[in-house]
Amino acid sequence: LLAKLPLFFSSSCSYAVSSTIEPFYKGGKVQISKDEKFIFCTCGTRVNVLQIVTGKIVHSIEQDDQEDITSFALSLDDEILVTASKALLLKQWDWKQAQCTRSWRAIHNVPIASMTFDPTSTLLATGGCDGTIKLWDVVKQYCTHNLKGSSGVVHLVEFHPDISLLQLFSSASDCGIRMWDLRSSQCLCVLQSHYSPVTSLAFTSDGASMVSSGRDKICTVWDLKSRTTRRTVPVYESVVLLPEDEDFSEIGVKTKEIHFITAGSKGVLRVWDASSARCVFAQTLPSAPPYGDPRSLTYCLPLPSSLRLATVTAEHNILLYQLPSFTTQQQFVGFNDEVLDVKFLGKGDTHIVVATNSSQLKVFDLATSSCKILYGHTDTVLSLDVFKKASLFVSCAKDKSVRVWRQDPDSGQVCCVAQGCSHGNAVGSITCSRMKESFVVSGSQDCTIKVWDLPETIPETDGDMFQLTARVTEKAHDKDVNSVAVSPNDKLLVSGSQDRLAKLWSLGAPGADLALLGVFRGHRRGVWCVQFSPMDQVLASSSADGSVKLWSLQDFSCLKTFEGHDASVLKLIFVSRGTQLLTSGSDGLVKLWTIKTNECVKTLDAHQDKVWGLHATRKDDRVVTASADSNITVWTDVTEVEQAEEQSRFVKQELSNLLHEKKFLKALGLAISLDQPHTVLKVIKAIRQGEDGAKQLEKTVLKLRQDQKESMLRYCAVWNTNARSCLDAQAVIQVMLTHLSPEELLQYQGARAHLEGLIPYTERHMQRIGRLLQASMFLDYMCLSALPAL
């Protein structure tokens, strides 16, 4: 019967989502909780709560009306979260339970642009796009103030830290900073210094001074008592005050005067002395790209308790720095934009390296979701590949360069160890040698293929970066080279191009030129991806015509064509030891194909846009996909799990049928052969509960083979420890002790240990039955004594 089981199961792989990396911040406000454990940030219709220690999204607060959130504020006691949406509704949340506790109309005629809580967490100020500011008592639930006079959008509101003063500061499109007296609801004064919108306000601990920063790249230090300017410092944009009671002498802070940190378009953090307008410290960063620095900072947030600083970049990354060293402690990627490629990385495939619509590379730790952002390329990275040892990987970009990167297996740190720049246009595809870390092949939009030899000893750090030179340059195609792949033995190279052709090349000996061996013709549109089979003398290609073709390396003929995608097939890989193909398309689908039958056996649907990235681990037990929808999905091979579930369903049905037909011997034999004690117990119970159960059990047990009886004895030793199953165990043991001689029993494997284990529990059961018998006799006595009275 067991021999029939495989016939019921498919031999194909099956995958299920095990984890995803999704966007959690798409721009807008970012706030850190008072206890410095959580980061709150907006993402469309949601406010996501990121736990800093784990890097995981622990809560997601979403509007029921599906309207985008325009602003939010967390109270200083970390208890209340209030959100404002385009529907002009204010909602108060118990964010730890993700439950809305109250909602009310905002009264503003247009959406709310800014909001903040006062130090007591009882007053909420909201600034609208209509130039008005409203104050709300969140405890008594009513509007306390309606402040008018601002010009344009009120994009910044802040309470004075000394609540006894009852002062509110605001800034609108007119670039002035208004100081409001909440007792009289009057504007006390307008502080004029900036010529562009004010982006942040920071107060000293005594509340006597304030530092403002604006998009005009100046910081102004204000004396709030005289309401005058003390100093104007030409710097960058966002500003944070340094804690006054800490020692920052190692970064040039020598006095007790006001010092502040600025961050802006260059991505450099600087420390300034407010009294002298002098920069006392500037962070050192790697060389920046010639334009559009992705490290440009938009927000700077203090974490004073832990002496850390959080910055938000223009590319929606959140970076945490440790003060005073300004070393990067953690990095979180809020939004990946369009993901163009992804590869597993590291020993055990514990990390993934991701290329997005950016010059930066991102390396994610799959266990913790922590991220390291790599700088080096100066334009969008287009393609990646990983060497066999998985600690070395390569990248290519629109900046016409290729780079080799090394990951330290212990620390996880990644550095660029080699680069080459000689292509005439963007480098769209790259691949590396499969047997040794000896060479890299790149394909470019300049229609050429280049082979880059690596040095025998690859540098360990970026300080010794090796400059690659192309050993071979070949004009390979008439249009862009979209894909290149090296054969498992490093002797062959295949290229796929927008000219609808795939070509096979001989790599030859080191130093030899490329030799064209053959051309694969048959696709009706450009070829997006080419791959060698890891087992057979074939290769596969995918095309914009929606098809995947399998080609012979012997005569260059097309062996099979797989059709099922409704649009371009962008990537393909071989899985299941070369017996199956995984393909991804611009329709957002990933399909699993069995090569032998030409059949699509599974369609994975987890993306809403083009799936550019597709890669499998070396063990083929996990697959990662990455899409233009900014989502990265890790899939786990659940074939064995599904087959076990299917087998369990089949066995249950088969056992039910056998018991119904009273074929007890076959039912018991099937359960024992599966080594499922619980199932065996069910069969024993069914036999005993049937007609003439004791005789039927005796007949069935005695017909078992010796190995099956050994298993039964082992199961009985376990069942006998439980009062619920001890009677079934004793019934089986009685049959075996009655009909088997001691010599025969002792020949069974482990029989002595099992029998010795039966004794103490059997004695315990006998004592329990004795007590029950005594109690029942007392009941008989009581009944007999009551009979004369009746």
JSON list of N, CA and C in Angstrom, two decimals, residues 420-475:
[
{"chain": "A", "resi": 420, "resn": "GLY", "atom": "N", "xyz": [36.17, 48.53, -12.75]},
{"chain": "A", "resi": 420, "resn": "GLY", "atom": "CA", "xyz": [36.64, 48.70, -14.11]},
{"chain": "A", "resi": 420, "resn": "GLY", "atom": "C", "xyz": [35.73, 49.64, -14.88]},
{"chain": "A", "resi": 421, "resn": "CYS", "atom": "N", "xyz": [36.32, 50.50, -15.68]},
{"chain": "A", "resi": 421, "resn": "CYS", "atom": "CA", "xyz": [35.54, 51.51, -16.42]},
{"chain": "A", "resi": 421, "resn": "CYS", "atom": "C", "xyz": [36.11, 51.65, -17.83]},
{"chain": "A", "resi": 422, "resn": "SER", "atom": "N", "xyz": [35.53, 50.94, -18.78]},
{"chain": "A", "resi": 422, "resn": "SER", "atom": "CA", "xyz": [35.97, 51.16, -20.16]},
{"chain": "A", "resi": 422, "resn": "SER", "atom": "C", "xyz": [34.85, 50.96, -21.17]},
{"chain": "A", "resi": 423, "resn": "HIS", "atom": "N", "xyz": [33.62, 50.71, -20.70]},
{"chain": "A", "resi": 423, "resn": "HIS", "atom": "CA", "xyz": [32.48, 50.62, -21.61]},
{"chain": "A", "resi": 423, "resn": "HIS", "atom": "C", "xyz": [32.12, 52.02, -22.10]},
{"chain": "A", "resi": 424, "resn": "GLY", "atom": "N", "xyz": [31.52, 52.07, -23.28]},
{"chain": "A", "resi": 424, "resn": "GLY", "atom": "CA", "xyz": [31.14, 53.35, -23.86]},
{"chain": "A", "resi": 424, "resn": "GLY", "atom": "C", "xyz": [29.72, 53.76, -23.55]},
{"chain": "A", "resi": 425, "resn": "ASN", "atom": "N", "xyz": [28.96, 52.87, -22.88]},
{"chain": "A", "resi": 425, "resn": "ASN", "atom": "CA", "xyz": [27.58, 53.18, -22.54]},
{"chain": "A", "resi": 425, "resn": "ASN", "atom": "C", "xyz": [27.21, 52.40, -21.27]},
{"chain": "A", "resi": 426, "resn": "ALA", "atom": "N", "xyz": [25.96, 52.52, -20.85]},
{"chain": "A", "resi": 426, "resn": "ALA", "atom": "CA", "xyz": [25.50, 51.85, -19.64]},
{"chain": "A", "resi": 426, "resn": "ALA", "atom": "C", "xyz": [25.75, 50.34, -19.73]},
{"chain": "A", "resi": 427, "resn": "VAL", "atom": "N", "xyz": [26.19, 49.75, -18.60]},
{"chain": "A", "resi": 427, "resn": "VAL", "atom": "CA", "xyz": [26.45, 48.32, -18.52]},
{"chain": "A", "resi": 427, "resn": "VAL", "atom": "C", "xyz": [25.20, 47.66, -17.93]},
{"chain": "A", "resi": 428, "resn": "GLY", "atom": "N", "xyz": [24.48, 46.91, -18.77]},
{"chain": "A", "resi": 428, "resn": "GLY", "atom": "CA", "xyz": [23.18, 46.40, -18.36]},
{"chain": "A", "resi": 428, "resn": "GLY", "atom": "C", "xyz": [23.17, 44.99, -17.82]},
{"chain": "A", "resi": 429, "resn": "SER", "atom": "N", "xyz": [24.26, 44.23, -18.00]},
{"chain": "A", "resi": 429, "resn": "SER", "atom": "CA", "xyz": [24.28, 42.84, -17.52]},
{"chain": "A", "resi": 429, "resn": "SER", "atom": "C", "xyz": [25.69, 42.46, -17.11]},
{"chain": "A", "resi": 430, "resn": "ILE", "atom": "N", "xyz": [25.76, 41.55, -16.15]},
{"chain": "A", "resi": 430, "resn": "ILE", "atom": "CA", "xyz": [27.07, 41.11, -15.65]},
{"chain": "A", "resi": 430, "resn": "ILE", "atom": "C", "xyz": [26.95, 39.69, -15.13]},
{"chain": "A", "resi": 431, "resn": "THR", "atom": "N", "xyz": [28.01, 38.92, -15.27]},
{"chain": "A", "resi": 431, "resn": "THR", "atom": "CA", "xyz": [28.07, 37.57, -14.75]},
{"chain": "A", "resi": 431, "resn": "THR", "atom": "C", "xyz": [29.50, 37.26, -14.34]},
{"chain": "A", "resi": 432, "resn": "CYS", "atom": "N", "xyz": [29.67, 36.25, -13.50]},
{"chain": "A", "resi": 432, "resn": "CYS", "atom": "CA", "xyz": [31.02, 35.93, -13.01]},
{"chain": "A", "resi": 432, "resn": "CYS", "atom": "C", "xyz": [31.33, 34.45, -13.24]},
{"chain": "A", "resi": 433, "resn": "SER", "atom": "N", "xyz": [32.60, 34.12, -13.14]},
{"chain": "A", "resi": 433, "resn": "SER", "atom": "CA", "xyz": [33.04, 32.74, -13.33]},
{"chain": "A", "resi": 433, "resn": "SER", "atom": "C", "xyz": [32.41, 31.85, -12.28]},
{"chain": "A", "resi": 434, "resn": "ARG", "atom": "N", "xyz": [32.19, 30.57, -12.61]},
{"chain": "A", "resi": 434, "resn": "ARG", "atom": "CA", "xyz": [31.46, 29.66, -11.75]},
{"chain": "A", "resi": 434, "resn": "ARG", "atom": "C", "xyz": [32.36, 28.75, -10.92]},
{"chain": "A", "resi": 435, "resn": "MET", "atom": "N", "xyz": [33.52, 28.40, -11.41]},
{"chain": "A", "resi": 435, "resn": "MET", "atom": "CA", "xyz": [34.37, 27.45, -10.71]},
{"chain": "A", "resi": 435, "resn": "MET", "atom": "C", "xyz": [35.31, 28.16, -9.73]},
{"chain": "A", "resi": 436, "resn": "LYS", "atom": "N", "xyz": [35.96, 29.20, -10.18]},
{"chain": "A", "resi": 436, "resn": "LYS", "atom": "CA", "xyz": [36.89, 29.96, -9.34]},
{"chain": "A", "resi": 436, "resn": "LYS", "atom": "C", "xyz": [36.57, 31.45, -9.48]},
{"chain": "A", "resi": 437, "resn": "GLU", "atom": "N", "xyz": [37.11, 32.23, -8.57]},
{"chain": "A", "resi": 437, "resn": "GLU", "atom": "CA", "xyz": [36.92, 33.69, -8.63]},
{"chain": "A", "resi": 437, "resn": "GLU", "atom": "C", "xyz": [38.00, 34.27, -9.55]},
{"chain": "A", "resi": 438, "resn": "SER", "atom": "N", "xyz": [37.85, 33.99, -10.86]},
{"chain": "A", "resi": 438, "resn": "SER", "atom": "CA", "xyz": [38.92, 34.32, -11.79]},
{"chain": "A", "resi": 438, "resn": "SER", "atom": "C", "xyz": [38.58, 35.42, -12.80]},
{"chain": "A", "resi": 439, "resn": "PHE", "atom": "N", "xyz": [37.31, 35.58, -13.17]},
{"chain": "A", "resi": 439, "resn": "PHE", "atom": "CA", "xyz": [36.98, 36.60, -14.16]},
{"chain": "A", "resi": 439, "resn": "PHE", "atom": "C", "xyz": [35.52, 37.02, -14.04]},
{"chain": "A", "resi": 440, "resn": "VAL", "atom": "N", "xyz": [35.23, 38.15, -14.70]},
{"chain": "A", "resi": 440, "resn": "VAL", "atom": "CA", "xyz": [33.89, 38.72, -14.76]},
{"chain": "A", "resi": 440, "resn": "VAL", "atom": "C", "xyz": [33.60, 39.06, -16.21]},
{"chain": "A", "resi": 441, "resn": "VAL", "atom": "N", "xyz": [32.36, 38.85, -16.64]},
{"chain": "A", "resi": 441, "resn": "VAL", "atom": "CA", "xyz": [31.95, 39.21, -18.00]},
{"chain": "A", "resi": 441, "resn": "VAL", "atom": "C", "xyz": [30.81, 40.23, -17.92]},
{"chain": "A", "resi": 442, "resn": "SER", "atom": "N", "xyz": [30.90, 41.30, -18.71]},
{"chain": "A", "resi": 442, "resn": "SER", "atom": "CA", "xyz": [29.87, 42.32, -18.71]},
{"chain": "A", "resi": 442, "resn": "SER", "atom": "C", "xyz": [29.35, 42.55, -20.12]},
{"chain": "A", "resi": 443, "resn": "GLY", "atom": "N", "xyz": [28.06, 42.88, -20.21]},
{"chain": "A", "resi": 443, "resn": "GLY", "atom": "CA", "xyz": [27.43, 43.22, -21.48]},
{"chain": "A", "resi": 443, "resn": "GLY", "atom": "C", "xyz": [26.82, 44.60, -21.40]},
{"chain": "A", "resi": 444, "resn": "SER", "atom": "N", "xyz": [26.98, 45.39, -22.45]},
{"chain": "A", "resi": 444, "resn": "SER", "atom": "CA", "xyz": [26.63, 46.81, -22.37]},
{"chain": "A", "resi": 444, "resn": "SER", "atom": "C", "xyz": [25.68, 47.24, -23.48]},
{"chain": "A", "resi": 445, "resn": "GLN", "atom": "N", "xyz": [25.12, 48.43, -23.27]},
{"chain": "A", "resi": 445, "resn": "GLN", "atom": "CA", "xyz": [24.31, 49.04, -24.32]},
{"chain": "A", "resi": 445, "resn": "GLN", "atom": "C", "xyz": [25.15, 49.55, -25.48]},
{"chain": "A", "resi": 446, "resn": "ASP", "atom": "N", "xyz": [26.48, 49.48, -25.35]},
{"chain": "A", "resi": 446, "resn": "ASP", "atom": "CA", "xyz": [27.35, 49.82, -26.49]},
{"chain": "A", "resi": 446, "resn": "ASP", "atom": "C", "xyz": [27.55, 48.62, -27.41]},
{"chain": "A", "resi": 447, "resn": "CYS", "atom": "N", "xyz": [26.74, 47.53, -27.17]},
{"chain": "A", "resi": 447, "resn": "CYS", "atom": "CA", "xyz": [26.70, 46.31, -28.00]},
{"chain": "A", "resi": 447, "resn": "CYS", "atom": "C", "xyz": [27.92, 45.42, -27.84]},
{"chain": "A", "resi": 448, "resn": "THR", "atom": "N", "xyz": [28.77, 45.71, -26.85]},
{"chain": "A", "resi": 448, "resn": "THR", "atom": "CA", "xyz": [29.98, 44.92, -26.66]},
{"chain": "A", "resi": 448, "resn": "THR", "atom": "C", "xyz": [29.89, 44.04, -25.42]},
{"chain": "A", "resi": 449, "resn": "ILE", "atom": "N", "xyz": [30.73, 43.00, -25.42]},
{"chain": "A", "resi": 449, "resn": "ILE", "atom": "CA", "xyz": [30.95, 42.14, -24.26]},
{"chain": "A", "resi": 449, "resn": "ILE", "atom": "C", "xyz": [32.41, 42.31, -23.86]},
{"chain": "A", "resi": 450, "resn": "LYS", "atom": "N", "xyz": [32.64, 42.46, -22.56]},
{"chain": "A", "resi": 450, "resn": "LYS", "atom": "CA", "xyz": [34.01, 42.58, -22.06]},
{"chain": "A", "resi": 450, "resn": "LYS", "atom": "C", "xyz": [34.26, 41.49, -21.03]},
{"chain": "A", "resi": 451, "resn": "VAL", "atom": "N", "xyz": [35.46, 40.91, -21.07]},
{"chain": "A", "resi": 451, "resn": "VAL", "atom": "CA", "xyz": [35.90, 39.93, -20.08]},
{"chain": "A", "resi": 451, "resn": "VAL", "atom": "C", "xyz": [36.97, 40.60, -19.22]},
{"chain": "A", "resi": 452, "resn": "TRP", "atom": "N", "xyz": [36.73, 40.61, -17.91]},
{"chain": "A", "resi": 452, "resn": "TRP", "atom": "CA", "xyz": [37.64, 41.25, -16.96]},
{"chain": "A", "resi": 452, "resn": "TRP", "atom": "C", "xyz": [38.28, 40.17, -16.10]},
{"chain": "A", "resi": 453, "resn": "ASP", "atom": "N", "xyz": [39.62, 40.07, -16.14]},
{"chain": "A", "resi": 453, "resn": "ASP", "atom": "CA", "xyz": [40.32, 39.10, -15.29]},
{"chain": "A", "resi": 453, "resn": "ASP", "atom": "C", "xyz": [40.53, 39.69, -13.91]},
{"chain": "A", "resi": 454, "resn": "LEU", "atom": "N", "xyz": [40.28, 38.87, -12.88]},
{"chain": "A", "resi": 454, "resn": "LEU", "atom": "CA", "xyz": [40.52, 39.29, -11.50]},
{"chain": "A", "resi": 454, "resn": "LEU", "atom": "C", "xyz": [41.91, 38.88, -11.07]},
{"chain": "A", "resi": 455, "resn": "PRO", "atom": "N", "xyz": [42.51, 39.62, -10.16]},
{"chain": "A", "resi": 455, "resn": "PRO", "atom": "CA", "xyz": [43.84, 39.24, -9.67]},
{"chain": "A", "resi": 455, "resn": "PRO", "atom": "C", "xyz": [43.76, 37.96, -8.84]},
{"chain": "A", "resi": 456, "resn": "GLU", "atom": "N", "xyz": [44.87, 37.24, -8.73]},
{"chain": "A", "resi": 456, "resn": "GLU", "atom": "CA", "xyz": [44.89, 36.01, -7.96]},
{"chain": "A", "resi": 456, "resn": "GLU", "atom": "C", "xyz": [44.57, 36.28, -6.49]},
{"chain": "A", "resi": 457, "resn": "THR", "atom": "N", "xyz": [45.07, 37.40, -6.00]},
{"chain": "A", "resi": 457, "resn": "THR", "atom": "CA", "xyz": [44.77, 37.80, -4.62]},
{"chain": "A", "resi": 457, "resn": "THR", "atom": "C", "xyz": [43.90, 39.04, -4.66]},
{"chain": "A", "resi": 458, "resn": "ILE", "atom": "N", "xyz": [42.66, 38.88, -4.30]},
{"chain": "A", "resi": 458, "resn": "ILE", "atom": "CA", "xyz": [41.71, 40.00, -4.34]},
{"chain": "A", "resi": 458, "resn": "ILE", "atom": "C", "xyz": [41.85, 40.80, -3.06]},
{"chain": "A", "resi": 459, "resn": "PRO", "atom": "N", "xyz": [41.94, 42.12, -3.14]},
{"chain": "A", "resi": 459, "resn": "PRO", "atom": "CA", "xyz": [42.10, 42.95, -1.94]},
{"chain": "A", "resi": 459, "resn": "PRO", "atom": "C", "xyz": [41.00, 42.69, -0.91]},
{"chain": "A", "resi": 460, "resn": "GLU", "atom": "N", "xyz": [41.36, 42.90, 0.35]},
{"chain": "A", "resi": 460, "resn": "GLU", "atom": "CA", "xyz": [40.42, 42.68, 1.46]},
{"chain": "A", "resi": 460, "resn": "GLU", "atom": "C", "xyz": [39.62, 43.92, 1.78]},
{"chain": "A", "resi": 461, "resn": "THR", "atom": "N", "xyz": [40.18, 45.11, 1.51]},
{"chain": "A", "resi": 461, "resn": "THR", "atom": "CA", "xyz": [39.52, 46.37, 1.87]},
{"chain": "A", "resi": 461, "resn": "THR", "atom": "C", "xyz": [39.48, 47.31, 0.68]},
{"chain": "A", "resi": 462, "resn": "ASP", "atom": "N", "xyz": [38.64, 48.35, 0.79]},
{"chain": "A", "resi": 462, "resn": "ASP", "atom": "CA", "xyz": [38.52, 49.31, -0.29]},
{"chain": "A", "resi": 462, "resn": "ASP", "atom": "C", "xyz": [39.73, 50.24, -0.38]},
{"chain": "A", "resi": 463, "resn": "GLY", "atom": "N", "xyz": [40.58, 50.22, 0.66]},
{"chain": "A", "resi": 463, "resn": "GLY", "atom": "CA", "xyz": [41.79, 51.05, 0.61]},
{"chain": "A", "resi": 463, "resn": "GLY", "atom": "C", "xyz": [42.77, 50.57, -0.43]},
{"chain": "A", "resi": 464, "resn": "ASP", "atom": "N", "xyz": [42.68, 49.28, -0.78]},
{"chain": "A", "resi": 464, "resn": "ASP", "atom": "CA", "xyz": [43.59, 48.70, -1.79]},
{"chain": "A", "resi": 464, "resn": "ASP", "atom": "C", "xyz": [42.83, 48.34, -3.06]},
{"chain": "A", "resi": 465, "resn": "MET", "atom": "N", "xyz": [41.87, 49.17, -3.44]},
{"chain": "A", "resi": 465, "resn": "MET", "atom": "CA", "xyz": [41.00, 48.84, -4.57]},
{"chain": "A", "resi": 465, "resn": "MET", "atom": "C", "xyz": [41.80, 48.57, -5.84]},
{"chain": "A", "resi": 466, "resn": "PHE", "atom": "N", "xyz": [41.50, 47.45, -6.49]},
{"chain": "A", "resi": 466, "resn": "PHE", "atom": "CA", "xyz": [42.19, 47.03, -7.70]},
{"chain": "A", "resi": 466, "resn": "PHE", "atom": "C", "xyz": [41.46, 47.60, -8.92]},
{"chain": "A", "resi": 467, "resn": "GLN", "atom": "N", "xyz": [42.23, 48.13, -9.87]},
{"chain": "A", "resi": 467, "resn": "GLN", "atom": "CA", "xyz": [41.66, 48.67, -11.10]},
{"chain": "A", "resi": 467, "resn": "GLN", "atom": "C", "xyz": [41.65, 47.59, -12.17]},
{"chain": "A", "resi": 468, "resn": "LEU", "atom": "N", "xyz": [40.46, 47.17, -12.57]},
{"chain": "A", "resi": 468, "resn": "LEU", "atom": "CA", "xyz": [40.31, 46.12, -13.58]},
{"chain": "A", "resi": 468, "resn": "LEU", "atom": "C", "xyz": [40.57, 46.66, -14.98]},
{"chain": "A", "resi": 469, "resn": "THR", "atom": "N", "xyz": [41.14, 45.83, -15.81]},
{"chain": "A", "resi": 469, "resn": "THR", "atom": "CA", "xyz": [41.29, 46.14, -17.24]},
{"chain": "A", "resi": 469, "resn": "THR", "atom": "C", "xyz": [40.68, 45.00, -18.04]},
{"chain": "A", "resi": 470, "resn": "ALA", "atom": "N", "xyz": [40.00, 45.33, -19.11]},
{"chain": "A", "resi": 470, "resn": "ALA", "atom": "CA", "xyz": [39.31, 44.32, -19.92]},
{"chain": "A", "resi": 470, "resn": "ALA", "atom": "C", "xyz": [40.31, 43.51, -20.72]},
{"chain": "A", "resi": 471, "resn": "ARG", "atom": "N", "xyz": [40.28, 42.19, -20.51]},
{"chain": "A", "resi": 471, "resn": "ARG", "atom": "CA", "xyz": [41.16, 41.30, -21.27]},
{"chain": "A", "resi": 471, "resn": "ARG", "atom": "C", "xyz": [40.67, 41.15, -22.70]},
{"chain": "A", "resi": 472, "resn": "VAL", "atom": "N", "xyz": [39.33, 41.09, -22.89]},
{"chain": "A", "resi": 472, "resn": "VAL", "atom": "CA", "xyz": [38.73, 40.91, -24.21]},
{"chain": "A", "resi": 472, "resn": "VAL", "atom": "C", "xyz": [37.58, 41.90, -24.36]},
{"chain": "A", "resi": 473, "resn": "THR", "atom": "N", "xyz": [37.49, 42.53, -25.51]},
{"chain": "A", "resi": 473, "resn": "THR", "atom": "CA", "xyz": [36.32, 43.34, -25.86]},
{"chain": "A", "resi": 473, "resn": "THR", "atom": "C", "xyz": [35.80, 42.85, -27.21]},
{"chain": "A", "resi": 474, "resn": "GLU", "atom": "N", "xyz": [34.53, 42.46, -27.26]},
{"chain": "A", "resi": 474, "resn": "GLU", "atom": "CA", "xyz": [33.96, 41.87, -28.46]},
{"chain": "A", "resi": 474, "resn": "GLU", "atom": "C", "xyz": [32.68, 42.60, -28.85]},
{"chain": "A", "resi": 475, "resn": "LYS", "atom": "N", "xyz": [32.61, 43.06, -30.10]},
{"chain": "A", "resi": 475, "resn": "LYS", "atom": "CA", "xyz": [31.36, 43.62, -30.64]},
{"chain": "A", "resi": 475, "resn": "LYS", "atom": "C", "xyz": [30.44, 42.43, -30.91]}
]
